[in-house]
XYZ file of C-alpha atoms in Angstrom:
626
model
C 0.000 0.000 0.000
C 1.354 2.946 -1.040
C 2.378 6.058 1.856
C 0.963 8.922 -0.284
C -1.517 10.213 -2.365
C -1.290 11.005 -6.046
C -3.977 13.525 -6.431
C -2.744 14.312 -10.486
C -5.941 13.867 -12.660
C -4.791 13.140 -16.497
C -8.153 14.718 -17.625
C -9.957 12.365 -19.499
C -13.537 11.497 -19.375
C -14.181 14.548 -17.281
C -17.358 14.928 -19.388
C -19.135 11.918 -18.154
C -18.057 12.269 -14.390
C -19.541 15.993 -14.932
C -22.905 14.539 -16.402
C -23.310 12.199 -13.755
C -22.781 14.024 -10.765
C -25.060 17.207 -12.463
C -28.202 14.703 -13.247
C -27.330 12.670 -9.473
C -27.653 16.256 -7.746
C -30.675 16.708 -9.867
C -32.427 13.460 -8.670
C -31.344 13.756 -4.872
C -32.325 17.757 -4.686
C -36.144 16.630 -6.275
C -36.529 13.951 -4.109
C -35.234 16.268 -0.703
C -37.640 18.293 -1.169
C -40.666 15.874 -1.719
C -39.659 14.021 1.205
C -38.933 17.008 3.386
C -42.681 17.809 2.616
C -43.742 15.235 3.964
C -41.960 13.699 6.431
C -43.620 14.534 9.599
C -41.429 16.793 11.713
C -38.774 14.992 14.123
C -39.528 16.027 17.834
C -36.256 18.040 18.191
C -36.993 19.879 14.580
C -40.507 20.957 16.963
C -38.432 22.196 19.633
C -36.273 24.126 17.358
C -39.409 25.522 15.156
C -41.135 27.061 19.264
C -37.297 28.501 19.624
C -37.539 30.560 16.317
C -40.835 31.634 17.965
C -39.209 32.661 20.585
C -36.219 34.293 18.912
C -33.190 34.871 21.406
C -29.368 34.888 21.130
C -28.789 31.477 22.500
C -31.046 28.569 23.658
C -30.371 26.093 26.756
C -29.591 23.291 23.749
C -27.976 24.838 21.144
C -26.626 28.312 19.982
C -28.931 30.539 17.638
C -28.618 29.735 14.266
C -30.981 26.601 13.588
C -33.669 28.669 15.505
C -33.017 31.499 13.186
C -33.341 29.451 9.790
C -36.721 27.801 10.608
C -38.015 31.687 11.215
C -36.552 32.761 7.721
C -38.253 29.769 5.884
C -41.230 29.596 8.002
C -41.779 33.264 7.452
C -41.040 33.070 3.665
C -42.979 29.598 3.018
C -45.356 29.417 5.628
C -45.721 27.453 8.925
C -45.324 24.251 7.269
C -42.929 21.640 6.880
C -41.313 22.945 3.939
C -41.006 25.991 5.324
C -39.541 24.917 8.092
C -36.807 23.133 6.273
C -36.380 25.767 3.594
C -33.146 27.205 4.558
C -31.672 23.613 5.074
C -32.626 22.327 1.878
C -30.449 25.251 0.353
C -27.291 24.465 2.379
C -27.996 20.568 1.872
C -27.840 21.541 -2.070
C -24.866 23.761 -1.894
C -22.463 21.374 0.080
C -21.285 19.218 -3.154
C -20.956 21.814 -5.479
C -18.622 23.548 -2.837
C -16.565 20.671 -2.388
C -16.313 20.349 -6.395
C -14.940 24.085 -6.181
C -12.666 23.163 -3.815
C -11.226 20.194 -5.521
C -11.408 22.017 -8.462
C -9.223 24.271 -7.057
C -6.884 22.604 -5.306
C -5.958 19.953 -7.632
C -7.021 21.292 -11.094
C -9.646 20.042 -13.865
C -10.531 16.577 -14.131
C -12.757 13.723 -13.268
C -11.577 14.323 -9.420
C -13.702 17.173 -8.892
C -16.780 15.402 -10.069
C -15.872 12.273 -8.114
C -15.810 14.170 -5.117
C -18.596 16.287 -5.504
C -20.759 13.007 -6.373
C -18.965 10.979 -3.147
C -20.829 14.635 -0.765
C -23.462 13.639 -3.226
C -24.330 9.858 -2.290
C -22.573 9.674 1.598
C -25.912 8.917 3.474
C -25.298 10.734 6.161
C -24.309 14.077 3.736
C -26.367 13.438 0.798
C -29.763 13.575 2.793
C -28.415 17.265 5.237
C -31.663 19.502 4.718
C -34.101 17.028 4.763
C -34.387 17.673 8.792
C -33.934 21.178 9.805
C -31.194 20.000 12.701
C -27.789 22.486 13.525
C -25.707 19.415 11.788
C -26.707 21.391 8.425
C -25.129 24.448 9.711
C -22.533 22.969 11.053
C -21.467 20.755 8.234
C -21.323 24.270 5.241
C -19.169 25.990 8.367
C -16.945 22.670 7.704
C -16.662 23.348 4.047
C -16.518 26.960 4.275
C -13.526 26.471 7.091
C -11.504 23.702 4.876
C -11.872 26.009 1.675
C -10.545 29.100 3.753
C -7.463 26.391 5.139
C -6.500 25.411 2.098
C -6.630 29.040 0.557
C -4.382 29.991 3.564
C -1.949 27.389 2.864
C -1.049 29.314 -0.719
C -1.005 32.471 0.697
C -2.806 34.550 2.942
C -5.075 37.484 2.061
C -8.303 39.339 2.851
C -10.467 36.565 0.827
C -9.569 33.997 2.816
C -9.516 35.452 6.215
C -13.155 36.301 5.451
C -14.252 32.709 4.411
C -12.159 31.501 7.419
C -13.817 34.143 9.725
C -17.886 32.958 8.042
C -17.212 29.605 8.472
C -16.024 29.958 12.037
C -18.879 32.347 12.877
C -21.543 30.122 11.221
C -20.027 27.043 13.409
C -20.195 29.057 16.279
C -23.908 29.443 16.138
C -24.881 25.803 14.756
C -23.472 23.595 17.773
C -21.450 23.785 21.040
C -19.663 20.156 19.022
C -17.935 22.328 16.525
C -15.706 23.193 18.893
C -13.493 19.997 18.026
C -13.723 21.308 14.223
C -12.109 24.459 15.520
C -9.663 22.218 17.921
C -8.333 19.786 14.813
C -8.167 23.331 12.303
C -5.530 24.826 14.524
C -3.901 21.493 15.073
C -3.652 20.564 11.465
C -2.653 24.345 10.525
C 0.214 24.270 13.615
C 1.432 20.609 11.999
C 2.153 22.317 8.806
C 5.354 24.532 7.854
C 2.793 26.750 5.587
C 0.223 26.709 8.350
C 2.344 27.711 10.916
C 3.165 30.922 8.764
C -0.274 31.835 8.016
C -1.313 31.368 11.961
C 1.369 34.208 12.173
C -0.719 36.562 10.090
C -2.753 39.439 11.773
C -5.250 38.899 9.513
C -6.102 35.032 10.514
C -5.763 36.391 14.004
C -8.579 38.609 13.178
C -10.816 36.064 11.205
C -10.343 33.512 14.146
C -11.395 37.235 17.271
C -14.689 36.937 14.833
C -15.261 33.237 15.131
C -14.804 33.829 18.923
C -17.004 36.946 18.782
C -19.986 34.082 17.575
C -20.020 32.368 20.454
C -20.149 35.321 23.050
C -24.191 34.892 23.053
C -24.161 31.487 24.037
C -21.344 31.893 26.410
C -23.499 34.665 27.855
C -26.790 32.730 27.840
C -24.839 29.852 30.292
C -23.182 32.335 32.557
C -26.936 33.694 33.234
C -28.177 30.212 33.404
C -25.981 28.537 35.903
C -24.144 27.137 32.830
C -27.160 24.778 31.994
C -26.452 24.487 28.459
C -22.367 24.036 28.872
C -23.515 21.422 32.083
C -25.774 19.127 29.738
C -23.654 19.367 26.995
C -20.369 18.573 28.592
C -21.220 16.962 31.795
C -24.843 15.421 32.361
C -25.160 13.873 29.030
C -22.191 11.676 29.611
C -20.941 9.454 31.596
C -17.432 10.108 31.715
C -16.473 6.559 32.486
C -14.789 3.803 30.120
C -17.035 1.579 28.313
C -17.253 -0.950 25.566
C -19.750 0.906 23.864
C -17.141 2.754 22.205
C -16.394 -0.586 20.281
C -19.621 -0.386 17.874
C -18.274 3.034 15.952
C -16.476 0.737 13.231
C -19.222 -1.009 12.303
C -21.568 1.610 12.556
C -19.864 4.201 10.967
C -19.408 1.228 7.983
C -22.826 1.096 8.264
C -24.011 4.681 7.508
C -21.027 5.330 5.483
C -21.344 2.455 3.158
C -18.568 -0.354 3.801
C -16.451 0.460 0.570
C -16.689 4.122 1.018
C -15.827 4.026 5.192
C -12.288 2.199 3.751
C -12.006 4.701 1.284
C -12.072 7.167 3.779
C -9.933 5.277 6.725
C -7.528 5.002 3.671
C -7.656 8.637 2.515
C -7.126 9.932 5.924
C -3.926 6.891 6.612
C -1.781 7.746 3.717
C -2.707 11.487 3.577
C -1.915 12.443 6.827
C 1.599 11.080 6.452
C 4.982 13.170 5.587
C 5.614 13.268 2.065
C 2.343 14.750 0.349
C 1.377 17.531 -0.506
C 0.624 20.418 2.191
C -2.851 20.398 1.365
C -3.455 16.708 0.744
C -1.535 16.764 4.534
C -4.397 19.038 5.659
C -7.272 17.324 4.523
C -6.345 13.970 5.447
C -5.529 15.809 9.324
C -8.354 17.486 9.888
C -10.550 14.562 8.854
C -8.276 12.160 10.556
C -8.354 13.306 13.761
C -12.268 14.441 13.723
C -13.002 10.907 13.202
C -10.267 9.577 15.233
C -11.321 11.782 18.000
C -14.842 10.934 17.930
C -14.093 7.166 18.003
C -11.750 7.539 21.149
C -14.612 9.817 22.571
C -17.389 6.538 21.894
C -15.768 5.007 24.685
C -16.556 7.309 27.244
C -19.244 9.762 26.111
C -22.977 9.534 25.407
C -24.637 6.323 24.834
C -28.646 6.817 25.238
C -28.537 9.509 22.538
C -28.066 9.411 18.554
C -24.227 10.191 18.009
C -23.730 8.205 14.533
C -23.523 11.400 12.879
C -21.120 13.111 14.632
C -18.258 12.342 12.310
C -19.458 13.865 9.819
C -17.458 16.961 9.459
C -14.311 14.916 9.514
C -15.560 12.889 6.300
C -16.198 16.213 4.656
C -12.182 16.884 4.977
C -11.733 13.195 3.728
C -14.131 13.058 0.663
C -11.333 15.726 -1.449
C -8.937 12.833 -0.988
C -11.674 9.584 -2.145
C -11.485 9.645 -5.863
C -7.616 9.791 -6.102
C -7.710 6.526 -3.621
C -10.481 5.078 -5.875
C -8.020 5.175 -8.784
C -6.025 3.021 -7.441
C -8.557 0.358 -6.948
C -9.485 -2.316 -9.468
C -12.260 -0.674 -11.590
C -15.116 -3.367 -10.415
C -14.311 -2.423 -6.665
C -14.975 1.273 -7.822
C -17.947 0.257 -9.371
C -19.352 -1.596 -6.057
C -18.120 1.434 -4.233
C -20.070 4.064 -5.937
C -23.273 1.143 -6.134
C -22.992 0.545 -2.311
C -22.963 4.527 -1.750
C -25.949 5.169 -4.005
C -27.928 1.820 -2.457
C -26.824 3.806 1.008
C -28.604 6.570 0.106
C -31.721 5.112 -1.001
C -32.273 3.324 2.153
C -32.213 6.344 4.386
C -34.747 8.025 1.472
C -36.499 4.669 1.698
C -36.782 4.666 5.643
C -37.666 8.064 5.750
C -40.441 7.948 2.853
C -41.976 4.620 4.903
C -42.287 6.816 8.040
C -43.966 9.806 5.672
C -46.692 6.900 4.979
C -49.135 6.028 7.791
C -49.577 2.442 6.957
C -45.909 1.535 6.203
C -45.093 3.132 9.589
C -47.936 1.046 11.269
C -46.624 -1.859 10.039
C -43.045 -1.535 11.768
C -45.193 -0.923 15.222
C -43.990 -3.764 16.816
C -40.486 -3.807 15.863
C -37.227 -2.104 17.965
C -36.993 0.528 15.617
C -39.928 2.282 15.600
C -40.135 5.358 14.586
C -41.716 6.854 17.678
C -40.073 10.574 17.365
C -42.236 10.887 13.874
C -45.466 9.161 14.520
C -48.702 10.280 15.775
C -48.452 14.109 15.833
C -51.113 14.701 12.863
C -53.251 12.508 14.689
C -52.969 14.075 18.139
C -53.520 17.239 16.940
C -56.703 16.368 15.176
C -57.741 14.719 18.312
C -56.847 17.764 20.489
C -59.095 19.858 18.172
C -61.908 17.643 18.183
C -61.807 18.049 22.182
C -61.620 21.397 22.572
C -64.994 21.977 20.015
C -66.680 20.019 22.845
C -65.168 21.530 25.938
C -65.676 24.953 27.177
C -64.632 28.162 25.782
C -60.642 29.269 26.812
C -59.615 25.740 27.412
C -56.217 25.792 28.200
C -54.064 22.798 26.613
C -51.398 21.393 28.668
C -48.855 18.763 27.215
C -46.638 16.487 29.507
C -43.516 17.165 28.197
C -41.717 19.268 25.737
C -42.090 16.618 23.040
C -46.328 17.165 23.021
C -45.834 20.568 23.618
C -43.966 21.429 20.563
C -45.226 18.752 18.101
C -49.159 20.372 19.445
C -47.901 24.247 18.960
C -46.393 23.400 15.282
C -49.573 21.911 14.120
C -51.654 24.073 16.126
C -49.441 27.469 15.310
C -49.254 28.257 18.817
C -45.770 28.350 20.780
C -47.016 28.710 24.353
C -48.363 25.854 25.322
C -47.543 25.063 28.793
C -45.347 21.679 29.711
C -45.034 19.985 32.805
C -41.883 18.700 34.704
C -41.209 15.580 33.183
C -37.795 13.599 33.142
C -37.989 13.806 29.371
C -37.272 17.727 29.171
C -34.514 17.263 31.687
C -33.026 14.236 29.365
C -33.065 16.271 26.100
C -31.707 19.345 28.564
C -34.794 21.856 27.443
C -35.645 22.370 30.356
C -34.098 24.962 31.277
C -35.599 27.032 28.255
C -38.925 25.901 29.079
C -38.739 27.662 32.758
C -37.172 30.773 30.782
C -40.171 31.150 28.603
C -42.481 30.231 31.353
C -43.710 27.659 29.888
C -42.972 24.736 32.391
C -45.965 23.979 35.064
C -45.846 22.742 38.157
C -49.214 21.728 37.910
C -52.910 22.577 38.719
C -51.897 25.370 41.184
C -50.643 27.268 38.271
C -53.813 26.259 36.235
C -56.359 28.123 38.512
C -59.943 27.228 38.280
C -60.507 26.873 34.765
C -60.751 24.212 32.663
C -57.661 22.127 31.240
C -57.219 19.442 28.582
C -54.225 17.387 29.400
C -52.140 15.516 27.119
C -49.752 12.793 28.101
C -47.708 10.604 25.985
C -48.227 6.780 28.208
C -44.939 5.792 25.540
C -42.562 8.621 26.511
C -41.182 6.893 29.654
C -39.848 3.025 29.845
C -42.585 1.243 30.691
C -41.164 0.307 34.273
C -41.498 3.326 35.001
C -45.198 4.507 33.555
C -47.345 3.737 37.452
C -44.930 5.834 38.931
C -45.186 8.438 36.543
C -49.079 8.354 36.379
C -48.990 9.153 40.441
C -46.777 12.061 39.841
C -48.953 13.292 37.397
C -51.798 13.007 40.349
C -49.539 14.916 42.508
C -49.430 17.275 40.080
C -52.864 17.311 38.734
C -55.243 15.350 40.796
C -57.106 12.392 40.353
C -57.269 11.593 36.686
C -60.782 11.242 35.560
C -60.990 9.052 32.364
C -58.999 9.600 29.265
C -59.234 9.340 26.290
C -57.227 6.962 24.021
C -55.221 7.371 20.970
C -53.517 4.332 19.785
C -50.918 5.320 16.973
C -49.653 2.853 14.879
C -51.089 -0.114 16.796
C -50.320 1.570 20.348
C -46.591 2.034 19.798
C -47.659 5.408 19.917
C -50.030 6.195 22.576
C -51.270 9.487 24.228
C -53.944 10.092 26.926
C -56.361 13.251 26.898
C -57.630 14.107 29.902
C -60.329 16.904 30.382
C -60.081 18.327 33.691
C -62.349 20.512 35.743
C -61.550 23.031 38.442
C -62.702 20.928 41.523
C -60.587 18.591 42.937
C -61.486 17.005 46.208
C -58.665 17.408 48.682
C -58.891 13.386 49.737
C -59.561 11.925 46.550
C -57.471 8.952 45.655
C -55.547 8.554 42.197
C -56.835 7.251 39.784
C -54.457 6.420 37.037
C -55.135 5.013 33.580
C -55.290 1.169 33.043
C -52.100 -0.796 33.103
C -51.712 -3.983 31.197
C -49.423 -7.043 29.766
C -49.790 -9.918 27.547
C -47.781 -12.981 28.945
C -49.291 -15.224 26.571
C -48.619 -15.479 23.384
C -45.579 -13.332 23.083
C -45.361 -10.664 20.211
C -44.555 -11.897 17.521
C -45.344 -15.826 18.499
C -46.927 -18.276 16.036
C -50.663 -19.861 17.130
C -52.486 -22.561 16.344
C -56.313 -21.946 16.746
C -57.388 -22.567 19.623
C -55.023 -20.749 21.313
C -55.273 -18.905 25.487
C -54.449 -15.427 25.682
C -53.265 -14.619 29.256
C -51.344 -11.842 31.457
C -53.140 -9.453 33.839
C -54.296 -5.979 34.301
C -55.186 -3.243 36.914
C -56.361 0.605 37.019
C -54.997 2.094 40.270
C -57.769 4.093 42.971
C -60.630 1.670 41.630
C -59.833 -1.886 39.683
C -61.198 -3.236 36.865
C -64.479 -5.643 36.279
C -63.740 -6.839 32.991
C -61.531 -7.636 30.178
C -62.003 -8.112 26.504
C -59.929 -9.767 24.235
C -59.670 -8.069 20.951
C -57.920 -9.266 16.800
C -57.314 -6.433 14.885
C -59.968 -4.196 17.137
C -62.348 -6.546 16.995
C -63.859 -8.625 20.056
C -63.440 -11.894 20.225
C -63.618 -13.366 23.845
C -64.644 -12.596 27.099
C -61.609 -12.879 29.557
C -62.075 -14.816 32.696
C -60.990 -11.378 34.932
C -59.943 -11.857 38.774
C -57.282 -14.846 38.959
C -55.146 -14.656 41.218
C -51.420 -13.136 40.253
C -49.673 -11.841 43.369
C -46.326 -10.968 41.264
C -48.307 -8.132 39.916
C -48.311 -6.393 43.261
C -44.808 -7.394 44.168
C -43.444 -5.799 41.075
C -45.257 -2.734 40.909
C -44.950 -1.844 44.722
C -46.935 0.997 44.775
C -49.948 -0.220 43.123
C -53.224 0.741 45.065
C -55.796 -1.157 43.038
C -57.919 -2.928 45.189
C -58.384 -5.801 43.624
C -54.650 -7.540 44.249
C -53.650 -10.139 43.767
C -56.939 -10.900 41.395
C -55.822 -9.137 38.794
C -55.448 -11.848 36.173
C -56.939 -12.916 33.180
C -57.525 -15.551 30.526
C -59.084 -16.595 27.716
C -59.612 -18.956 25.004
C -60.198 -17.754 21.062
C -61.764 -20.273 19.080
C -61.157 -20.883 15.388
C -64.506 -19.605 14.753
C -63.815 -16.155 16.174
C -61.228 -15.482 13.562
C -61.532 -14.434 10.206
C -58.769 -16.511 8.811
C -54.508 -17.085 9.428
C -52.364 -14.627 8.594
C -51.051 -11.634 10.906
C -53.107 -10.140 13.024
C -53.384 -7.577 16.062
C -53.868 -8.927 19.442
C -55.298 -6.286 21.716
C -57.119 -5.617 24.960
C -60.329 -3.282 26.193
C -59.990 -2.850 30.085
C -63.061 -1.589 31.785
C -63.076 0.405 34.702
C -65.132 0.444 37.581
C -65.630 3.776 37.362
C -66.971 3.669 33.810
C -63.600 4.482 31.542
C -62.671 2.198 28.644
C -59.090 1.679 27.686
C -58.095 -0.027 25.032
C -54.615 -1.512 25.242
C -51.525 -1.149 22.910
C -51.804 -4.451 20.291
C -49.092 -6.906 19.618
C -48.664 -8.953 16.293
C -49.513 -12.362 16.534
C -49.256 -15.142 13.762
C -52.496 -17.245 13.365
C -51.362 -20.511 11.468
């Protein structure tokens, strides 16, 4: 294996490298922005759409920026999904042909240019930036924008590229506390070069990099009135800070969302670029990208686990991608061809996955599996649901969601950014809560509410279900007593949210009451029956029992459940259970073959029926009827 990289381009066939990447672009920009229409908006793209509403310098999550853009396209497109996106879309679209002007540059005219340009194109986790108005779009042109101004300094310094240095800096500044590493490995790689060293002696870098600084002066002023909240998340309460093997999964996962063929391309671009002998700028790009993703892989062992953090390395592939096509040429030409297949079938997965959770019943049908795509589902529905409660409540209902997820998912579709949010583990998990008690927006509960009437909203799915009884009692020491919801199922139940109308009179020793709580023990999700086949598990609703449980296929009854056996576990595990009926709170029941309409897959679900008049009905689970 050769120790450096030959970046000289003969020339030839430039035309059809040019074509391809042009009508690729083409394809990918058409089909961003149909699927950006339509994919429902991811619960942190909410959050971000009720910060541009409340426009500020700096947010407890992120710096200004991404807040900013949604404002700009909302105002310009309307309060809609594409305008939200908007802004994002454009960056997405100008990323390749920037690195094709920077390749162009930098190495001359040639198929390499294209190549590159077409690798931004079709790397999954760059190809599809804009299609989710998140700070990684932001972030990711400041990357660009900051390697085009490196490489410019590397010839020679002047006023041009102090400027680009001193916009990309600024615009990383306000996308995301994590491009503080890009800014780390820039003066690293710059202080490892001879050339770089002399241009970090110029006045003029000194006063691109005072402007990059100036950028983050809002956010560094937002923590040091805040207690530090944002810098505390991001740096400390998010992670654990502790070795652990987790840190072992990056490889494959980054071959995963990279493409296999292109990941080695990459690993091998940054290897033999970074060494002595090349090129000052082939040296650059193969440091900064180098150590980005080097860093982030030593940081997997110790940092965040519960969180998405596959994407992180991206900026660090943008440095690499200059160096792919000149390591492609040295491969056989059927690897390049798998390469560049693989890539492209990359791509159209994540616009596959993301066009299945844009359609209702291709996202019901994944309800059951790990990956479902809870953070997209069930918004639409909940909204329409909310609406169709407040036409039958009372005048000046006030809407209350559980946790910032409801609450800014409700005030997108709704067009209304002050909806009021409870304390709930989730906001203090995503680290918006903070914000939430700035705008005034977090509730401690009725007392705040006064006398009039509320409609509550509570997602039953946003906690671990180990913890959902305990959560439902701190919602009635919040709240009350919980008078009967009503259910939405989403997707089979995977989704799930509880609306609660409440009153102004609370009786000061009422008990909690807390919605139904259920489990299947027989068959298992997913299990293959013979007809006839027992359904059993058990159920309870806390402050007053249950009399009776139905057994439902695909919503439809089809038993009776013997209700009241004995299963004393119940109250053993969930300790602070106070329905009355323990231990008799099991069931079973027997479907016959002539309850069912026929073998295939169907949806095994349960209606519990509370003493005190409420009907639940239960999340589903897939069983197979042979």
């Amino acid at each position: 294996m050769p120790n450096a990289i030959d970046m000289r381009d003969g020339g030839v066939r430039v035309a059809p490298a040019q074509r391809t990447f042009i009508a690729a672009w083409a394809v990918v920009s058409i089909l961003k922005i149909v699927v950006a229409t339509q994919l429902p908006l991811f619960v942190d793209e909410a959050f971000y759409w009720q910060e541009g509403q409340h426009l500020a310098w700096a947010y407890s999550d992120l710096p200004g920026l991404t807040a900013w853009l949604i404002r700009l396209g909302v105002e310009i497109a309307g309060n809609n999904h594409f305008g939200v996106r908007l802004p994002f879309l454009l960056m997405g679209a100008a990323l390749p042909w920037m690195m094709v002007g920077i390749v162009r540059r930098e190495f001359g005219e040639g198929r390499a240019p294209w190549l590159a340009g077409l690798a931004t194109l079709l790397l999954p986790l760059a190809g599809t930036l804009g299609i989710m108005a998140l700070p990684d779009v932001p972030m990711a042109l400041a990357t660009v924008l900051c390697i085009d101004a490196g490489t410019r300094l590397l010839r020679r310094v002047d006023h041009g590229s102090a400027v680009v240095l001193a916009l990309g800096l600024a615009i990383g500044a306000l996308s995301h506390y994590r491009f503080i590493a890009v800014i780390g490995v820039g003066v690293i790689a710059l202080a490892l070069l001879p050339s770089g060293r002399r241009a970090l002696r110029d006045p003029r870098v000194w006063v691109a990099i005072a402007f990059g600084a100036a950028a983050w002066v809002p956010l560094l002023a937002w923590n040091l009135e805040n207690a530090e909240a944002g810098l505390r998340f991001q740096l400390v309460e998010r992670h654990p800070w502790s070795l652990h093997a987790s840190g072992l999964g990056f490889i494959p996962l980054q071959a995963l969302f990279v493409t296999p063929l292109m990941f080695a391309a990459l690993v091998v671009a940054g290897w033999r670029a970074s060494r002595p002998g090349n090129p000052e700028v082939v040296r650059l790009f193969g440091l900064l990208g180098g150590l980005v993703v080097l860093g982030f892989f030593v940081l997997g062992f110790f940092a965040d686990t519960e969180r998405v953090s596959f994407h992180w390395p991206l900026p660090g592939y943008l440095a690499l991608i200059a160096l792919v096509p000149a390591v492609l040429a040295g491969w056989p030409r059927w690897l390049r061809r798998v390469t560049w297949i693989l890539a492209g079938a990359g791509l159209a997965a994540v616009f596959a996955y993301y066009i299945a959770v844009s359609i209702p019943s291709l996202r019901a049908h994944s309800a059951a599996w790990k990956w479902y795509p809870s953070n997209f589902a069930g918004w639409d529905v909940l909204a329409d649901a909310v609406g169709e409660e407040l036409a039958e409540l009372p005048e000046g209902t006030r809407v209350v969601a559980d946790n910032f997820k409801i609450g800014a998912e409700l005030g997108f579709r709704m067009d209304d950014a002050r909806i009021a949010v409870l304390d709930h583990p989730r906001n203090r998990f995503h680290g918006h809560a903070p914000q939430l008690q700035l705008w005034g927006l977090e509730t401690a509960g009725r007392r705040d509410w006064g006398a009039g009437p509320v409609l509550l909203v509570v997602g039953a799915t946003d906690v671990p279900y180990h913890s959902l009884l305990r959560r439902y009692h701190q919602l009635c020491a919040q709240v009350g007593p919980l008078p009967p919801p009503r259910v939405l199922n989403v997707d089979h139940g995977s989704q799930r949210f509880l609306l609660f109308a409440l009153d102004g009179d609370v009786a000061a020793d009422a008990p909690c009451v807390t919605p139904a709580m259920a489990w299947v023990d027989t068959p298992v999700s997913g299990a293959a029956v013979e007809l006839p086949f027992n359904v059993e598990g058990w159920a309870f609703k806390d402050g007053v029992g249950l009399s009776r449980v139905e057994v439902l296929l695909d919503g439809v009854v089809v038993a009776e459940a013997d209700y009241g056996l004995e299963n004393p576990g119940v109250a053993g595990y969930w300790e602070i259970s106070t329905d009355p009926s323990h231990p008799r709170v099991g069931f079973r029941a027997t479907i016959e073959a002539a309850d069912v309409p026929g073998a295939g897959r169907r949806w095994l679900g349960l209606r519990l029926h509370g003493k005190d008049g409420s009907v639940e009905e239960w999340r589903e689970q897939p069983v197979i009827i042979e």
